[in-house]
Short mmCIF file of C-alpha atoms and ligand atoms in Angstrom, two decimals:
data_model
loop_
_atom_site.label_atom_id
_atom_site.label_comp_id
_atom_site.label_asym_id
_atom_site.label_seq_id
_atom_site.Cartn_x
_atom_site.Cartn_y
_atom_site.Cartn_z
CA UNK F 1 57.70 -48.97 23.50
CA UNK F 2 54.35 -47.33 22.88
CA UNK F 3 53.36 -43.68 23.32
CA UNK F 4 51.57 -42.84 26.58
CA UNK F 5 48.25 -40.98 26.44
CA UNK F 6 46.91 -39.15 29.48
CA UNK F 7 43.18 -39.13 28.88
CA UNK F 8 39.96 -37.97 30.47
CA UNK F 9 36.85 -39.99 29.60
CA UNK F 10 34.38 -37.23 28.74
CA UNK F 11 36.68 -34.33 27.92
CA UNK F 12 35.90 -33.36 24.29
CA UNK F 13 39.57 -32.62 23.61
CA UNK F 14 40.66 -36.01 24.95
CA UNK F 15 37.89 -37.62 22.89
CA UNK F 16 39.23 -35.83 19.83
CA UNK F 17 42.73 -37.18 20.49
CA UNK F 18 41.35 -40.71 20.99
CA UNK F 19 39.38 -40.49 17.71
CA UNK F 20 42.60 -39.53 15.93
CA UNK F 21 44.46 -42.47 17.48
CA UNK F 22 41.65 -44.91 16.67
CA UNK F 23 41.39 -43.71 13.06
CA UNK F 24 45.18 -44.00 12.70
CA UNK F 25 45.07 -47.48 14.25
CA UNK F 26 47.80 -46.21 16.57
CA UNK F 27 48.27 -48.14 19.77
CA UNK F 28 49.09 -46.25 22.94
CA UNK F 29 49.20 -46.98 26.65
CA UNK F 30 46.28 -45.07 28.08
CA UNK F 31 46.39 -43.53 31.53
CA UNK F 32 42.89 -42.49 32.56
CA UNK F 33 43.02 -39.45 34.85
CA UNK F 34 40.72 -36.89 36.45
CA UNK F 35 41.30 -33.12 36.47
CA UNK F 36 41.04 -32.90 40.27
CA UNK F 37 44.03 -35.16 40.69
CA UNK F 38 46.46 -34.72 37.82
CA UNK F 39 49.42 -37.09 38.00
CA UNK F 40 52.81 -35.54 38.68
CA UNK F 41 54.27 -37.46 35.76
CA UNK F 42 51.83 -35.69 33.43
CA UNK F 43 52.49 -32.25 34.88
CA UNK F 44 56.24 -32.80 34.67
CA UNK F 45 55.86 -33.54 30.95
CA UNK F 46 53.34 -30.75 30.30
CA UNK F 47 53.19 -28.10 33.05
CA UNK F 48 50.18 -26.34 31.46
CA UNK F 49 48.11 -29.14 32.92
CA UNK F 50 45.55 -29.69 30.20
CA UNK F 51 44.41 -33.08 29.03
CA UNK F 52 45.08 -34.82 26.65
CA UNK F 53 48.85 -35.27 26.71
CA UNK F 54 50.71 -37.71 24.51
CA UNK F 55 54.28 -38.71 25.35
CA UNK F 56 56.20 -40.34 22.54
CA UNK F 57 58.81 -43.08 23.09
CA UNK F 58 61.56 -40.53 22.30
CA UNK F 59 60.15 -38.32 25.12
CA UNK F 60 58.62 -35.73 22.81
CA UNK F 61 55.45 -34.31 24.32
CA UNK F 62 52.33 -33.39 22.33
CA UNK F 63 49.85 -31.57 24.53
CA UNK F 64 47.26 -30.17 22.14
CA UNK F 65 44.44 -32.43 21.03
CA UNK F 66 44.57 -31.36 17.37
CA UNK F 67 48.34 -31.90 17.25
CA UNK F 68 47.84 -35.41 18.66
CA UNK F 69 45.33 -36.18 15.90
CA UNK F 70 47.60 -34.82 13.20
CA UNK F 71 50.65 -36.64 14.57
CA UNK F 72 48.73 -39.94 14.64
CA UNK F 73 47.36 -39.52 11.13
CA UNK F 74 50.78 -38.57 9.81
CA UNK F 75 52.00 -41.97 11.04
CA UNK F 76 49.13 -43.85 9.41
CA UNK F 77 46.03 -42.54 7.67
CA UNK F 78 44.18 -45.49 6.11
CA UNK F 79 41.04 -43.43 5.41
CA UNK F 80 42.97 -40.41 4.16
CA UNK F 81 41.44 -38.12 6.77
CA UNK F 82 44.16 -35.56 6.00
CA UNK F 83 42.96 -35.42 2.35
CA UNK F 84 46.50 -35.73 1.01
CA UNK F 85 45.56 -35.14 -2.62
CA UNK F 86 43.76 -31.90 -1.96
CA UNK F 87 46.34 -29.63 -0.40
CA UNK F 88 43.90 -26.83 0.39
CA UNK F 89 41.68 -29.10 2.54
CA UNK F 90 44.00 -29.52 5.54
CA UNK F 91 44.51 -25.77 6.21
CA UNK F 92 40.76 -25.23 5.72
CA UNK F 93 39.95 -28.05 8.15
CA UNK F 94 42.39 -26.67 10.72
CA UNK F 95 40.88 -23.20 10.38
CA UNK F 96 37.38 -24.52 11.08
CA UNK F 97 38.65 -26.56 14.05
CA UNK F 98 40.30 -23.45 15.47
CA UNK F 99 37.04 -21.54 15.12
CA UNK F 100 35.32 -24.36 16.94
CA UNK F 101 37.83 -24.19 19.79
CA UNK F 102 38.09 -20.42 20.05
CA UNK F 103 34.54 -19.28 19.29
CA UNK F 104 32.04 -22.14 19.47
CA UNK F 105 33.38 -23.98 22.53
CA UNK F 106 33.42 -20.93 24.90
CA UNK F 107 29.87 -20.09 23.77
CA UNK F 108 28.83 -23.72 24.30
CA UNK F 109 30.06 -23.45 27.91
CA UNK F 110 27.90 -20.35 28.44
CA UNK F 111 24.87 -22.15 26.95
CA UNK F 112 25.49 -25.24 29.12
CA UNK F 113 25.68 -23.07 32.22
CA UNK F 114 22.50 -21.19 31.32
CA UNK F 115 20.66 -24.49 30.89
CA UNK F 116 22.06 -26.04 34.07
CA UNK F 117 21.11 -23.09 36.23
CA UNK F 118 17.75 -22.50 34.49
CA UNK F 119 18.80 -19.00 33.53
CA UNK F 120 16.52 -16.79 31.48
CA UNK F 121 19.17 -16.43 28.77
CA UNK F 122 19.23 -20.11 27.76
CA UNK F 123 17.61 -19.57 24.35
CA UNK F 124 19.64 -16.47 23.62
CA UNK F 125 22.90 -18.26 24.44
CA UNK F 126 21.86 -21.30 22.42
CA UNK F 127 21.13 -19.09 19.43
CA UNK F 128 24.67 -17.75 19.59
CA UNK F 129 25.92 -21.36 19.35
CA UNK F 130 23.57 -21.99 16.46
CA UNK F 131 25.52 -19.65 14.17
CA UNK F 132 28.27 -22.30 13.99
CA UNK F 133 25.83 -25.21 14.13
CA UNK F 134 23.86 -23.81 11.18
CA UNK F 135 27.09 -23.47 9.23
CA UNK F 136 27.85 -27.15 9.85
CA UNK F 137 24.31 -28.09 8.78
CA UNK F 138 24.79 -26.04 5.64
CA UNK F 139 28.05 -27.83 4.80
CA UNK F 140 26.25 -31.18 4.93
CA UNK F 141 23.23 -29.88 3.03
CA UNK F 142 25.12 -28.42 0.09
CA UNK F 143 26.61 -31.78 -0.78
CA UNK F 144 23.41 -33.75 -0.33
CA UNK F 145 23.16 -36.38 2.32
CA UNK F 146 24.70 -39.80 1.89
CA UNK F 147 23.49 -42.70 3.99
CA UNK F 148 26.20 -42.19 6.58
CA UNK F 149 25.31 -38.55 7.05
CA UNK F 150 27.85 -36.85 4.81
CA UNK F 151 31.04 -35.00 5.60
CA UNK F 152 32.02 -31.48 6.53
CA UNK F 153 34.69 -31.13 3.86
CA UNK F 154 35.02 -32.75 0.46
CA UNK F 155 33.41 -36.01 -0.54
CA UNK F 156 34.82 -38.21 2.20
CA UNK F 157 35.40 -38.21 5.95
CA UNK F 158 38.15 -35.92 7.16
CA UNK F 159 40.04 -34.83 10.24
CA UNK F 160 37.37 -32.15 10.63
CA UNK F 161 34.52 -34.63 11.19
CA UNK F 162 36.33 -36.38 14.03
CA UNK F 163 37.74 -33.19 15.55
CA UNK F 164 34.29 -31.57 15.80
CA UNK F 165 32.31 -34.66 16.77
CA UNK F 166 32.82 -34.33 20.57
CA UNK F 167 31.66 -30.71 20.51
CA UNK F 168 28.58 -31.27 18.34
CA UNK F 169 27.75 -34.19 20.64
CA UNK F 170 28.04 -31.93 23.69
CA UNK F 171 25.82 -29.33 22.05
CA UNK F 172 23.20 -31.95 21.19
CA UNK F 173 23.07 -33.11 24.81
CA UNK F 174 22.54 -29.76 26.51
CA UNK F 175 18.84 -29.83 25.66
CA UNK F 176 18.07 -33.07 23.88
CA UNK F 177 14.34 -32.53 23.50
CA UNK F 178 15.04 -29.27 21.69
CA UNK F 179 17.84 -30.75 19.55
CA UNK F 180 15.78 -33.67 18.23
CA UNK F 181 13.32 -31.27 16.62
CA UNK F 182 15.72 -28.45 15.77
CA UNK F 183 16.18 -27.44 12.10
CA UNK F 184 19.40 -29.45 11.74
CA UNK F 185 18.28 -32.80 10.29
CA UNK F 186 21.51 -33.44 8.38
CA UNK F 187 23.65 -32.73 11.40
CA UNK F 188 21.50 -35.15 13.45
CA UNK F 189 22.02 -37.87 10.84
CA UNK F 190 25.75 -37.13 10.74
CA UNK F 191 25.95 -37.27 14.55
CA UNK F 192 23.86 -40.44 14.89
CA UNK F 193 26.00 -42.16 12.23
CA UNK F 194 29.12 -41.44 14.24
CA UNK F 195 27.63 -42.28 17.64
CA UNK F 196 26.59 -45.69 16.35
CA UNK F 197 29.92 -46.52 14.74
CA UNK F 198 32.46 -49.07 15.91
CA UNK F 199 35.18 -46.43 15.92
CA UNK F 200 33.14 -44.30 18.31
CA UNK F 201 32.64 -47.25 20.66
CA UNK F 202 36.38 -47.95 20.55
CA UNK F 203 37.29 -44.34 21.32
CA UNK F 204 34.78 -44.15 24.18
CA UNK F 205 35.68 -47.43 25.89
CA UNK F 206 36.03 -46.89 29.61
CA UNK F 207 39.23 -47.62 31.49
CA UNK F 208 39.96 -47.80 35.21
CA UNK F 209 41.59 -44.69 36.62
CA UNK F 210 45.34 -44.91 36.31
CA UNK F 211 45.78 -43.18 39.67
CA UNK F 212 43.83 -45.92 41.43
CA UNK F 213 45.23 -48.91 39.64
CA UNK F 214 48.54 -47.55 38.42
CA UNK F 215 48.09 -49.84 35.52
CA UNK F 216 48.19 -48.60 31.96
CA UNK F 217 45.70 -49.98 29.49
CA UNK F 218 46.36 -50.78 25.87
CA UNK F 219 44.25 -48.50 23.67
CA UNK F 220 43.76 -48.31 19.90
CA UNK F 221 45.27 -50.48 17.22
CA UNK F 222 43.36 -52.46 14.61
N1 GSH V 1 43.67 -26.68 23.79
C1 GSH V 1 43.69 -27.88 24.58
C2 GSH V 1 42.52 -27.83 25.54
C3 GSH V 1 42.45 -29.05 26.44
C4 GSH V 1 41.58 -28.79 27.66
O1 GSH V 1 41.21 -27.63 27.96
N2 GSH V 1 41.24 -29.84 28.39
C5 GSH V 1 40.53 -29.64 29.64
C6 GSH V 1 39.68 -30.83 30.01
S1 GSH V 1 38.28 -31.01 28.92
C7 GSH V 1 41.53 -29.46 30.73
O2 GSH V 1 42.47 -30.22 30.84
N3 GSH V 1 41.32 -28.44 31.56
C8 GSH V 1 42.22 -28.17 32.67
C9 GSH V 1 41.57 -28.38 33.98
O3 GSH V 1 40.36 -28.62 34.01
O4 GSH V 1 42.26 -28.30 34.99
C10 GSH V 1 43.65 -29.10 23.66
O5 GSH V 1 43.10 -28.99 22.57
O6 GSH V 1 44.20 -30.16 24.02
#
């Protein structure tokens, strides 16, 4: 019996959960859904109706993306993304992820909307996002860049890098021509390194919609 993951291809939270599962080499049965047509089985397990949702074989439900990542890495963490030997890292990583979700992500939505509708406030709204983006750039800069782009916390990859990746990716895609020449060279290298990785390709593999096929797909594993 494997856990079941309700997933949405381009949702940054679902991507985050999939990154956690891939990095933990945790196999799940993936059910690809769309927000317009949420399966009753998913809503019965998690009435709040957000994606991702992970249902464990013992029927426990984990319906927050960060909790899914942490659960998966607590089962198996071959790259030590939880930084077990540095006990202050995990709370610090969680704090930064919460700031991403509560402050950066809502502002990113405003920026995306301003760009999409060609509003006059696009630059202003982007600059509000850049407060967080500049902080991430600074984190990479302080440590000096390694060939794979560096890490947000400590001297190795962590939960934080994978949890923020979908959101930095979204930001970079709002106005690509601006981003490629923006003053965030280290963040660009960090992002490109991830986007070109095998783990990223694994996490972003496309599956047929579960609602159409009613067939679960095996996801993750080594
Ligand atoms: N805090 C949640 C947020 C998840 C979330 O908001 N997911 C979006 C899709 S990207 C969603 O399901 N929204 C509900 C909807 O669109 O109906 C988590 O981290 O898992």
